[in-house]
PDB file of C-alpha atoms in Angstrom:
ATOM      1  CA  UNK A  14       0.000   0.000   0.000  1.00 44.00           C
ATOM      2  CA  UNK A  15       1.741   3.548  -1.063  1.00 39.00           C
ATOM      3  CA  UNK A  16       0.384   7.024   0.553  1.00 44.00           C
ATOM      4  CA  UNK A  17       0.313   9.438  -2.059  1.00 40.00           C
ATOM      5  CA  UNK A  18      -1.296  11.995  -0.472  1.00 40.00           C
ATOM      6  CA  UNK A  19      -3.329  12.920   2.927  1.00 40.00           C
ATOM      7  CA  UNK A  20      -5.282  16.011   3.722  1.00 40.00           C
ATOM      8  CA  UNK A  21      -6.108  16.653   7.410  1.00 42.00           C
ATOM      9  CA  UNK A  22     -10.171  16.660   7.809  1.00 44.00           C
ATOM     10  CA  UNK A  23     -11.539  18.968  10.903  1.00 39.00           C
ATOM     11  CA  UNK A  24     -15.146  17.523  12.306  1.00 41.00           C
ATOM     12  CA  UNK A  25     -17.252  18.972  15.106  1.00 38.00           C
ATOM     13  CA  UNK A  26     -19.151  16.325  17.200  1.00 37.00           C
ATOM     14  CA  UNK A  27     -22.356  15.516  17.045  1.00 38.00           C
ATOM     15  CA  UNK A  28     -23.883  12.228  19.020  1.00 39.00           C
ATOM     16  CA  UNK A  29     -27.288  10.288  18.260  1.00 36.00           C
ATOM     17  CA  UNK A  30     -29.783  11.116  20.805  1.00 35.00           C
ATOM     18  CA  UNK A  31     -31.155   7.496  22.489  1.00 37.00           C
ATOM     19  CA  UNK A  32     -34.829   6.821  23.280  1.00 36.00           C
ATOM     20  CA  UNK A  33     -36.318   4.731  25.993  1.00 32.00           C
ATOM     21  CA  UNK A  34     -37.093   1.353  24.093  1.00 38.00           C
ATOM     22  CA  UNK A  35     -36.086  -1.618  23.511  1.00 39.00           C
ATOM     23  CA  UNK A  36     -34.792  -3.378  19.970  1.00 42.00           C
ATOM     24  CA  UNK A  37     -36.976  -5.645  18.325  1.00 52.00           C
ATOM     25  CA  UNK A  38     -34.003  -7.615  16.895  1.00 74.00           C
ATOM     26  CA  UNK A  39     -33.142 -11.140  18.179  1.00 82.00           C
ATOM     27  CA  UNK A  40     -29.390 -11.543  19.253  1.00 89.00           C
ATOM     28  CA  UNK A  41     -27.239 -14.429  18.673  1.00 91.00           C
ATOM     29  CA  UNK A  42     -24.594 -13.750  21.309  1.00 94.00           C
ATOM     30  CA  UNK A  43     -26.333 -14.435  24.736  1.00 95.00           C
ATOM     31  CA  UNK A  44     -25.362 -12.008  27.840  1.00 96.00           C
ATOM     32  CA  UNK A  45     -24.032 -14.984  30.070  1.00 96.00           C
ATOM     33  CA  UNK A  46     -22.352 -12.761  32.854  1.00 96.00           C
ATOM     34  CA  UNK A  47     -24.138 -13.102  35.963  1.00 96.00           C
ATOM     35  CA  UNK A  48     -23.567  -9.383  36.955  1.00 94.00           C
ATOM     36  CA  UNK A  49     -25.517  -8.655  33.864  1.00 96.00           C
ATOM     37  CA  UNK A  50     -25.467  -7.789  30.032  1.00 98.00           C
ATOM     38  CA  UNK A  51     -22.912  -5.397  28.490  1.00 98.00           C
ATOM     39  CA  UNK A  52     -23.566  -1.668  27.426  1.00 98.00           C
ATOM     40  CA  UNK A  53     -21.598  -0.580  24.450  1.00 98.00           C
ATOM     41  CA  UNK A  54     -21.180   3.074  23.082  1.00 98.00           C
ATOM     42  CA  UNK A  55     -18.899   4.444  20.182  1.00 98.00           C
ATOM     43  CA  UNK A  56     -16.463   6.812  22.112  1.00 98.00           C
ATOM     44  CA  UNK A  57     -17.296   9.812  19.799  1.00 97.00           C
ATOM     45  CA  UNK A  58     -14.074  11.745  21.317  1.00 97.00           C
ATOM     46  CA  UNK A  59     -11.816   9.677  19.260  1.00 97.00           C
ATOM     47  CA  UNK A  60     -13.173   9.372  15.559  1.00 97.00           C
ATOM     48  CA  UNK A  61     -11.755  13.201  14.872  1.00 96.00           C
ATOM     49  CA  UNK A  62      -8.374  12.528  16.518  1.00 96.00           C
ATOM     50  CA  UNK A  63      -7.268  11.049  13.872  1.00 97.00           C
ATOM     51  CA  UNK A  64      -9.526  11.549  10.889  1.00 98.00           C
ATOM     52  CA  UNK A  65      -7.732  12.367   7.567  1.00 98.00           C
ATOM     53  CA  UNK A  66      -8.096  11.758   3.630  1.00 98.00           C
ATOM     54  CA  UNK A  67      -5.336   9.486   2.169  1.00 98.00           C
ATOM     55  CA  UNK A  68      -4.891   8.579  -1.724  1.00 98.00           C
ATOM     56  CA  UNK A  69      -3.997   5.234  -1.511  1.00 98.00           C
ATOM     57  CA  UNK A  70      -2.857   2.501  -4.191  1.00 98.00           C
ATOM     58  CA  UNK A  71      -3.962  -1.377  -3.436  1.00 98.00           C
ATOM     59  CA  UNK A  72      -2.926  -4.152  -5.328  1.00 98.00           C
ATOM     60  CA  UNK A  73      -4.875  -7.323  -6.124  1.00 97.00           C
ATOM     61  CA  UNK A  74      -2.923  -9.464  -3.531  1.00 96.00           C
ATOM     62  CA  UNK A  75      -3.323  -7.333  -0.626  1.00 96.00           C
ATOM     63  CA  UNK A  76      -5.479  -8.858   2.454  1.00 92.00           C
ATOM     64  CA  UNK A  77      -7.912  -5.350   2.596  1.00 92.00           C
ATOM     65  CA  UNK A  78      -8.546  -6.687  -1.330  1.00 94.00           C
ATOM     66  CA  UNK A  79      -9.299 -10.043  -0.364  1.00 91.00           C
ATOM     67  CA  UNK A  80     -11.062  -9.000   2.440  1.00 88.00           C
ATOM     68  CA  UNK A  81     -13.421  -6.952   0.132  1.00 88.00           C
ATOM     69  CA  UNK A  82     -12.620  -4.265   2.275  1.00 91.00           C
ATOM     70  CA  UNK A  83     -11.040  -1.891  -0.625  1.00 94.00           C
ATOM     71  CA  UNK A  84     -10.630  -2.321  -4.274  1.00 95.00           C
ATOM     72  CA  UNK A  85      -7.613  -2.671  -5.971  1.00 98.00           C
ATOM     73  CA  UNK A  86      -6.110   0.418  -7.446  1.00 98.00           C
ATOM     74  CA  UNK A  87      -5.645   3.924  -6.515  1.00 98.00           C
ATOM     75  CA  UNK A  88      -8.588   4.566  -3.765  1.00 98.00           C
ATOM     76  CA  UNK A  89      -9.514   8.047  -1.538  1.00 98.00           C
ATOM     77  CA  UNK A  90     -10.034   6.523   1.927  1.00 97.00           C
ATOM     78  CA  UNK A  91     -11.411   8.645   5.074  1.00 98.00           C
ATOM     79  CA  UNK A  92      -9.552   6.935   8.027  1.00 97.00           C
ATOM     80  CA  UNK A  93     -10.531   7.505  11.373  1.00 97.00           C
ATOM     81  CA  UNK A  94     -10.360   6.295  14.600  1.00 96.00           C
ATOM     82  CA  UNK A  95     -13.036   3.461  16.264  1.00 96.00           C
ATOM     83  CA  UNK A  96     -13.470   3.034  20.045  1.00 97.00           C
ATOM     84  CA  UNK A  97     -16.199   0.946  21.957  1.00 97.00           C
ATOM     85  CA  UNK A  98     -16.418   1.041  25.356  1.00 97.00           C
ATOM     86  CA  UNK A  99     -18.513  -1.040  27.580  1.00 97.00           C
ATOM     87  CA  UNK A 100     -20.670   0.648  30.401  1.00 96.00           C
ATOM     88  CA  UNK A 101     -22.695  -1.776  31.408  1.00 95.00           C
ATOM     89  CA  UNK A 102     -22.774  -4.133  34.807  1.00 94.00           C
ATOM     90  CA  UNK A 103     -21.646  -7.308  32.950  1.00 95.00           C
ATOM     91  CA  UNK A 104     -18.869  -8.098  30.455  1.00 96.00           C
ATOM     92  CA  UNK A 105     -19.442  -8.946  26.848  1.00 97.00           C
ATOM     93  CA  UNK A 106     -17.980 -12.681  26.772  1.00 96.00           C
ATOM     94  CA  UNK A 107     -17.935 -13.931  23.184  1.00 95.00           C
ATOM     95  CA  UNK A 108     -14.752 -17.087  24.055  1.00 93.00           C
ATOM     96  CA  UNK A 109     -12.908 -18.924  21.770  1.00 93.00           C
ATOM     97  CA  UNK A 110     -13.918 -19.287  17.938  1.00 92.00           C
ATOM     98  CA  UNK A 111     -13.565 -22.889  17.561  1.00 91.00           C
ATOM     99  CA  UNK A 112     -16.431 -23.224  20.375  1.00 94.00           C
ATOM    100  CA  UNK A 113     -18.464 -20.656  17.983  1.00 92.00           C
ATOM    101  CA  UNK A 114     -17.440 -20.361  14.754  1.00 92.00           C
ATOM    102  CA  UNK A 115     -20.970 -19.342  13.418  1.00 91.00           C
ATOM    103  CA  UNK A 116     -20.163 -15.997  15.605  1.00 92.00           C
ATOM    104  CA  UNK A 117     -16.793 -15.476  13.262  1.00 90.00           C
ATOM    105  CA  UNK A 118     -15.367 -15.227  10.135  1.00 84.00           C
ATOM    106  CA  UNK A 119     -12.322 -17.842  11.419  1.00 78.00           C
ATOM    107  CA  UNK A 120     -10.801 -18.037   7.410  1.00 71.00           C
ATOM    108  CA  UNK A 121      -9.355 -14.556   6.978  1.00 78.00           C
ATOM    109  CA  UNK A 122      -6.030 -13.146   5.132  1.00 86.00           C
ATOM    110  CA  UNK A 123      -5.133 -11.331   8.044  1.00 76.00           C
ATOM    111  CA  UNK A 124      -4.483 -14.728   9.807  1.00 78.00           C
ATOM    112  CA  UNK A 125      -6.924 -14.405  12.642  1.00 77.00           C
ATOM    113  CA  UNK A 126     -10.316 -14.628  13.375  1.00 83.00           C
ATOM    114  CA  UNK A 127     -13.378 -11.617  12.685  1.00 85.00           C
ATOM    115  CA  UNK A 128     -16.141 -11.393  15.215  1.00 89.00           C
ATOM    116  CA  UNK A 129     -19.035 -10.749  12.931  1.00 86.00           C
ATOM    117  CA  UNK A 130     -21.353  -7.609  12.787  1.00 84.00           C
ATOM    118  CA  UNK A 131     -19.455  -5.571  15.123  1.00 91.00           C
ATOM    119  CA  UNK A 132     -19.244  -2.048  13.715  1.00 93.00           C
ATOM    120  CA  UNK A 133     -21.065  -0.450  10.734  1.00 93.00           C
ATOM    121  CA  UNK A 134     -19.508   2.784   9.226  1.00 95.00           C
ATOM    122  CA  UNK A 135     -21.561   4.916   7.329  1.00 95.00           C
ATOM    123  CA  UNK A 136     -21.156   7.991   5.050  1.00 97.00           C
ATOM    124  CA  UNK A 137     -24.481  10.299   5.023  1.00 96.00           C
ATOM    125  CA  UNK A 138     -25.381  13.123   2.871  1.00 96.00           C
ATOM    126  CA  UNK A 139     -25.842  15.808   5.591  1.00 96.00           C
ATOM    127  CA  UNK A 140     -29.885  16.033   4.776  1.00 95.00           C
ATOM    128  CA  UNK A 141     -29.843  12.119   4.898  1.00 96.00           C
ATOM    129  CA  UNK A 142     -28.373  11.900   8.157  1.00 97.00           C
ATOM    130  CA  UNK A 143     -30.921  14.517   9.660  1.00 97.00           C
ATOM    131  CA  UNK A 144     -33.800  12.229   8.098  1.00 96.00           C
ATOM    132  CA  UNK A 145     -32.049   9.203   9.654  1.00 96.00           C
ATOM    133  CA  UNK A 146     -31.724  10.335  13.065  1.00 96.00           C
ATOM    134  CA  UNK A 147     -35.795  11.652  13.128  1.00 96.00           C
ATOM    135  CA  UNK A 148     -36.653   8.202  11.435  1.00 95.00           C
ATOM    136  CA  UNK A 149     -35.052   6.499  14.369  1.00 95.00           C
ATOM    137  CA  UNK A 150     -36.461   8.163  17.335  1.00 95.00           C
ATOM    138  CA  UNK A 151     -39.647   8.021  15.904  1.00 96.00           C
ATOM    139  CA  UNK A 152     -39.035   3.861  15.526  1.00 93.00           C
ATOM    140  CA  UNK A 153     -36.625   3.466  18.635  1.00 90.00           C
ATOM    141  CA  UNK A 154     -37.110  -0.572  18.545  1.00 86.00           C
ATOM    142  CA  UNK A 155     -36.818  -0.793  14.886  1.00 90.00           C
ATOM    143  CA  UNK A 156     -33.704  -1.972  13.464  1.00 90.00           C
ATOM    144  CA  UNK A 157     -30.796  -0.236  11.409  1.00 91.00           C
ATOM    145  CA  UNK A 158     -31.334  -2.311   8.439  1.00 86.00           C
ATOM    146  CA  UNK A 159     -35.038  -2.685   8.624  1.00 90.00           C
ATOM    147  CA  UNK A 160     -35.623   0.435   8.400  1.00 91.00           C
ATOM    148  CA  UNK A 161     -33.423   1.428   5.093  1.00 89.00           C
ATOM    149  CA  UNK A 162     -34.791  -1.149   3.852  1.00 88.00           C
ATOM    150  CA  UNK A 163     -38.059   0.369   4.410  1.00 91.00           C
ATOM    151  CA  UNK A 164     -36.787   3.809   3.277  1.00 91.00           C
ATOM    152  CA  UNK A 165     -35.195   3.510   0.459  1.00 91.00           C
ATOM    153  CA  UNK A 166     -35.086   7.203  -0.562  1.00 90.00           C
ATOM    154  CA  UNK A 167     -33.280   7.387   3.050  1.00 90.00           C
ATOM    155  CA  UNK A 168     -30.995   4.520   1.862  1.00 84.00           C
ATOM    156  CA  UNK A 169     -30.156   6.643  -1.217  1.00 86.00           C
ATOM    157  CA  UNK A 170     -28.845   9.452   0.557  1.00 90.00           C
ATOM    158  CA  UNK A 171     -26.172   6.915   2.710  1.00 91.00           C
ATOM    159  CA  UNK A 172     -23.797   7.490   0.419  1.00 84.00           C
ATOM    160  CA  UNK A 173     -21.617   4.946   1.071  1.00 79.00           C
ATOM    161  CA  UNK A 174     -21.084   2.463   4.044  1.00 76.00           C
ATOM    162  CA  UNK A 175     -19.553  -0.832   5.042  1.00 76.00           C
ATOM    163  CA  UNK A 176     -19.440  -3.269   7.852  1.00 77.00           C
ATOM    164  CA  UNK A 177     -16.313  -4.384  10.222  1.00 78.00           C
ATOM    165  CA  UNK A 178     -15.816  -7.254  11.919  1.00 79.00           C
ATOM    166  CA  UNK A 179     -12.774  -7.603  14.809  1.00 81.00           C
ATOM    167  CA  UNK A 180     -10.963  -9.325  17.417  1.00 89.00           C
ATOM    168  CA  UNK A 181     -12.763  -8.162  20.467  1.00 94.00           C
ATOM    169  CA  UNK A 182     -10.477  -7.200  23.257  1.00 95.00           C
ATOM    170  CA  UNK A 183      -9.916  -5.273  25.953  1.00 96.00           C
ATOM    171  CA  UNK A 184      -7.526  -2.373  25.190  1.00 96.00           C
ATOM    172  CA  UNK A 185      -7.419   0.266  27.842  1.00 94.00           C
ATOM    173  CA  UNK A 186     -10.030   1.508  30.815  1.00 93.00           C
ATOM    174  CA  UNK A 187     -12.581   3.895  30.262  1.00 94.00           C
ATOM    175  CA  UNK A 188     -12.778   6.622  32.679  1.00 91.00           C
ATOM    176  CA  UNK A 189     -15.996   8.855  32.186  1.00 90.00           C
ATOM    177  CA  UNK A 190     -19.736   8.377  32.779  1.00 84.00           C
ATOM    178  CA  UNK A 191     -20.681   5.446  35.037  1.00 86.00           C
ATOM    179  CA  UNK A 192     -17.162   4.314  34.810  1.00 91.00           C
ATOM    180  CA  UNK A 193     -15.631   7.589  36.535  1.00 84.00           C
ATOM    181  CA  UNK A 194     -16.559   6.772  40.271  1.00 76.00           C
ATOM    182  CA  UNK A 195     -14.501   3.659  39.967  1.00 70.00           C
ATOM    183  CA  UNK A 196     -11.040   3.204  38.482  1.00 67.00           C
ATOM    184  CA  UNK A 197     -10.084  -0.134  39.298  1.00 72.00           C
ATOM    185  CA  UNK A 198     -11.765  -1.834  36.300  1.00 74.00           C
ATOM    186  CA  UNK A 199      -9.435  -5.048  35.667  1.00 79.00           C
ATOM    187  CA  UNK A 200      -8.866  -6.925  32.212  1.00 83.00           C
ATOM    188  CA  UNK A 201      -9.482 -10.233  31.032  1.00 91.00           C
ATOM    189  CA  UNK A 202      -9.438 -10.137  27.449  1.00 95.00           C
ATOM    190  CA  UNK A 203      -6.375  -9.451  25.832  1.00 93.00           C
ATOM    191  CA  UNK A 204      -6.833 -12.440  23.054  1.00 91.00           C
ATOM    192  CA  UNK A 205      -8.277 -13.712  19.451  1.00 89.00           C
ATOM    193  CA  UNK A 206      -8.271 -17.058  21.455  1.00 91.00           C
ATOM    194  CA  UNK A 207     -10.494 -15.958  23.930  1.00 94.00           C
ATOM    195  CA  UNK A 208     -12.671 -12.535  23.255  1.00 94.00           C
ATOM    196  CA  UNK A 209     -14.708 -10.150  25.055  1.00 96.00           C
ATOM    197  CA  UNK A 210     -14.617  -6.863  26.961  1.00 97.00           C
ATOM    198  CA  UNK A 211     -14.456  -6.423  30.609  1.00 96.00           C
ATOM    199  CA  UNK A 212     -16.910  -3.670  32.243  1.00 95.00           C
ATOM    200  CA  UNK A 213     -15.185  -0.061  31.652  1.00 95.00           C
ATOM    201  CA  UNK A 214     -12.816  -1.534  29.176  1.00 96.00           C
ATOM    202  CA  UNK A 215     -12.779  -0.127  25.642  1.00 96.00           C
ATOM    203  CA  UNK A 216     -11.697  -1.716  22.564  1.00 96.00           C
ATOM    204  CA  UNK A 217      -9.992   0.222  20.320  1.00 96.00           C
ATOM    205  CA  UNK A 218      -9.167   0.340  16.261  1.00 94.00           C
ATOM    206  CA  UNK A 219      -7.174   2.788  15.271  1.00 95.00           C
ATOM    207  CA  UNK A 220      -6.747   4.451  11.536  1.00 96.00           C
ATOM    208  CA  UNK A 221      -3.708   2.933  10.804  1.00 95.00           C
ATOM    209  CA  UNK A 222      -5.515  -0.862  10.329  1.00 92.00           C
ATOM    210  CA  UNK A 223      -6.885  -2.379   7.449  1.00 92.00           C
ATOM    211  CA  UNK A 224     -10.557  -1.475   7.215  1.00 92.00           C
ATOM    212  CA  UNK A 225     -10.360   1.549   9.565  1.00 94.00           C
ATOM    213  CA  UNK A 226     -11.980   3.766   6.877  1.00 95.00           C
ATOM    214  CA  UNK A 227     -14.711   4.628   4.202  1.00 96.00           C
ATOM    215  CA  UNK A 228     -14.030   4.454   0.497  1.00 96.00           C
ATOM    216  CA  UNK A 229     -14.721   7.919  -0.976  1.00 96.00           C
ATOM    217  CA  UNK A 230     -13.533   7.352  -4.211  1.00 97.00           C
ATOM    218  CA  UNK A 231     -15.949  10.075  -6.727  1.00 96.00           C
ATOM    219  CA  UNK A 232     -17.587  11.537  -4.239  1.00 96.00           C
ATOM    220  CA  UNK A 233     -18.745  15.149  -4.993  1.00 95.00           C
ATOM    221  CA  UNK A 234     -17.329  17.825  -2.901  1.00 98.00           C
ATOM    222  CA  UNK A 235     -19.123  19.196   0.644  1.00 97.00           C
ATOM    223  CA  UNK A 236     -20.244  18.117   3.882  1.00 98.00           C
ATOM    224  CA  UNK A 237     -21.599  14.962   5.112  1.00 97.00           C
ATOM    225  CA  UNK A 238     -21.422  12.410   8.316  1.00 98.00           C
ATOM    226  CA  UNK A 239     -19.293  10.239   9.522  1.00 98.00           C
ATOM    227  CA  UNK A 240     -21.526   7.664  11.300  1.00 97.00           C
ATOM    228  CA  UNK A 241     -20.448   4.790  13.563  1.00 97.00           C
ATOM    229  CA  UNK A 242     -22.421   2.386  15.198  1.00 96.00           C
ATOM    230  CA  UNK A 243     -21.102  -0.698  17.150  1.00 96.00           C
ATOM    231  CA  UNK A 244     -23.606  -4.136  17.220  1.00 94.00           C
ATOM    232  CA  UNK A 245     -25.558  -2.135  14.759  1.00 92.00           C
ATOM    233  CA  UNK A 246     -27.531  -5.482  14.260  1.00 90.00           C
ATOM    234  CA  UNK A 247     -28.158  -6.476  17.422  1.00 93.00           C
ATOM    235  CA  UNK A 248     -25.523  -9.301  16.819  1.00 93.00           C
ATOM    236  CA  UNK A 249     -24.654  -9.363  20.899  1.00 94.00           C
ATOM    237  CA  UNK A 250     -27.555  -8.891  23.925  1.00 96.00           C
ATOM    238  CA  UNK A 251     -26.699  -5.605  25.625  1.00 96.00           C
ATOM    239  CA  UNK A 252     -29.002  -3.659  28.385  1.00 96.00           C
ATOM    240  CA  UNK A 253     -29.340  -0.908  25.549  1.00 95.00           C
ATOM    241  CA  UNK A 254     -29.015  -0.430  21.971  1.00 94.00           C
ATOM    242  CA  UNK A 255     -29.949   3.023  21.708  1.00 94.00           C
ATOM    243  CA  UNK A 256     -26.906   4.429  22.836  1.00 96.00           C
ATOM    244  CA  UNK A 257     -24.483   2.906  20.335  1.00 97.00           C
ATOM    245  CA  UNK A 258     -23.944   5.799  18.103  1.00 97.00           C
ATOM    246  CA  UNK A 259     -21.789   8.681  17.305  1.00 98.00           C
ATOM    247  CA  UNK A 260     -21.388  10.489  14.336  1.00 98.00           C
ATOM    248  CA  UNK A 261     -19.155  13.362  13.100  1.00 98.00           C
ATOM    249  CA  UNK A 262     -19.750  16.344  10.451  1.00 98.00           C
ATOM    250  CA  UNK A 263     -16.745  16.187   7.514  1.00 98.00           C
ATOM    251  CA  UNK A 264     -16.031  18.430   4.504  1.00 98.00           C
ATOM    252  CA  UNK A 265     -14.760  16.402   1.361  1.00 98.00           C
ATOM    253  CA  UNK A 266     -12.593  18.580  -0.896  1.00 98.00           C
ATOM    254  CA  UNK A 267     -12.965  18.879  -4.680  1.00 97.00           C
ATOM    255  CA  UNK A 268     -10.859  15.711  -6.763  1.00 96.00           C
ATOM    256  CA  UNK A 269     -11.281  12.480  -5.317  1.00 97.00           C
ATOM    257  CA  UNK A 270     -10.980  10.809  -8.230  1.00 92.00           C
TER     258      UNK A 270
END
């Protein structure tokens, strides 16, 4: 992979509001800590640290190829940071792969196991992502993907978006909201061979990996949204899914082709 060229991207902030509901998706990941289910959030904080536009060239043979995560040739990627903490009173214990594997993706290039449906990453049209957000506090247990699919003028207006799947872990302690008043949160994940994420424990991705991005090849020049949403299909049982969210405005610049 060669760099040609990166332009520094400045976002302000903006998170998805949550409303008091419950999903109407089924998940396949039980919560099977007795101190309860997880709580994920995307860590909003992070995606503009290190959010930037990169001209990059992939070849045919590269994993991200393989992967279907890029395609081969001379690509505009937005890389950006992704971090997930977990606030809730239990852990999210997913194990070993080999005890699961309909949970994974266990043959990848990258040599290691993909927990499936972890992260979605999607590129709105600035209108579109005002539409999205009113569409989904009106239909709080609706989800993601049932409701494009019943929009699909809304659909049309997500630009662009893609799916990641990852080696769950715990990476380093989260320190605000409910996980301020304590900061002894200890870790028990640190493996492919045996995921999950510890309570107040974040897992984090960060724009140097494969996949860490959104292709923006063509694109027109202006402003859209950054959105990120971890177990965007209900893939894991958490205490809430309406907090899993954050989004950032971005300004593409003329030439992306």
């Amino acid at each position: 992979m060669r760099l040609s060229a990166v332009i520094a991207l400045v976002g302000s902030l903006a998170r998805i509001s949550p409303a008091p509901a419950q999903t109407s998706c089924v998940p396949f990941v039980p919560c099977t800590d007795n101190k309860g289910c997880p709580d994920m959030i995307v860590d909003g904080t992070q995606i503009p640290i290190d959010l930037s536009l990169g001209k990059e060239t992939w070849t045919s043979s590269e994993c991200a190829v393989i992967e279907g995560e890029v395609a081969a040739g001379d690509r505009w990627l937005l890389r950006f940071d992704s971090a997930t903490p977990n606030l809730g009173p239990g852990a999210l214990i997913i194990g070993n792969p080999l005890e699961h594997p309909e949970w994974f993706d266990l043959v990848t290039c990258h040599g290691h196991p993909h927990f499936k449906e972890y992260t979605d990453y999607r590129l709105w049209t600035t209108k579109g992502y005002e539409a999205w957000t009113a569409l989904r506090q009106a239909n709080p247990t609706a989800c993601p993907r049932d409701l494009l699919a019943a929009n699909p003028s809304l659909g049309r207006q997500l630009v662009t978006g893609r799916k990641q799947g990852f080696c769950v872990v715990d990476v380093y302690q989260y320190t605000d909201g409910v996980c301020a008043a304590s900061k002894n949160h200890p870790t028990k994940y640190s493996s492919c061979d045996d995921m999950g994420l510890s309570v107040c424990q974040t897992d984090f991705y960060p724009a140097f990996l494969d996949g860490q991005w959104i292709d923006v090849t063509g694109l027109q020049a202006g402003d859209y949204v950054l959105e990120i949403e971890v177990n965007a299909e209900r893939f894991f049982q958490e205490t809430d899914y309406l907090n899993n969210s954050a989004s950032i405005r971005v300004t593409l610049p003329k030439g992306l082709h």
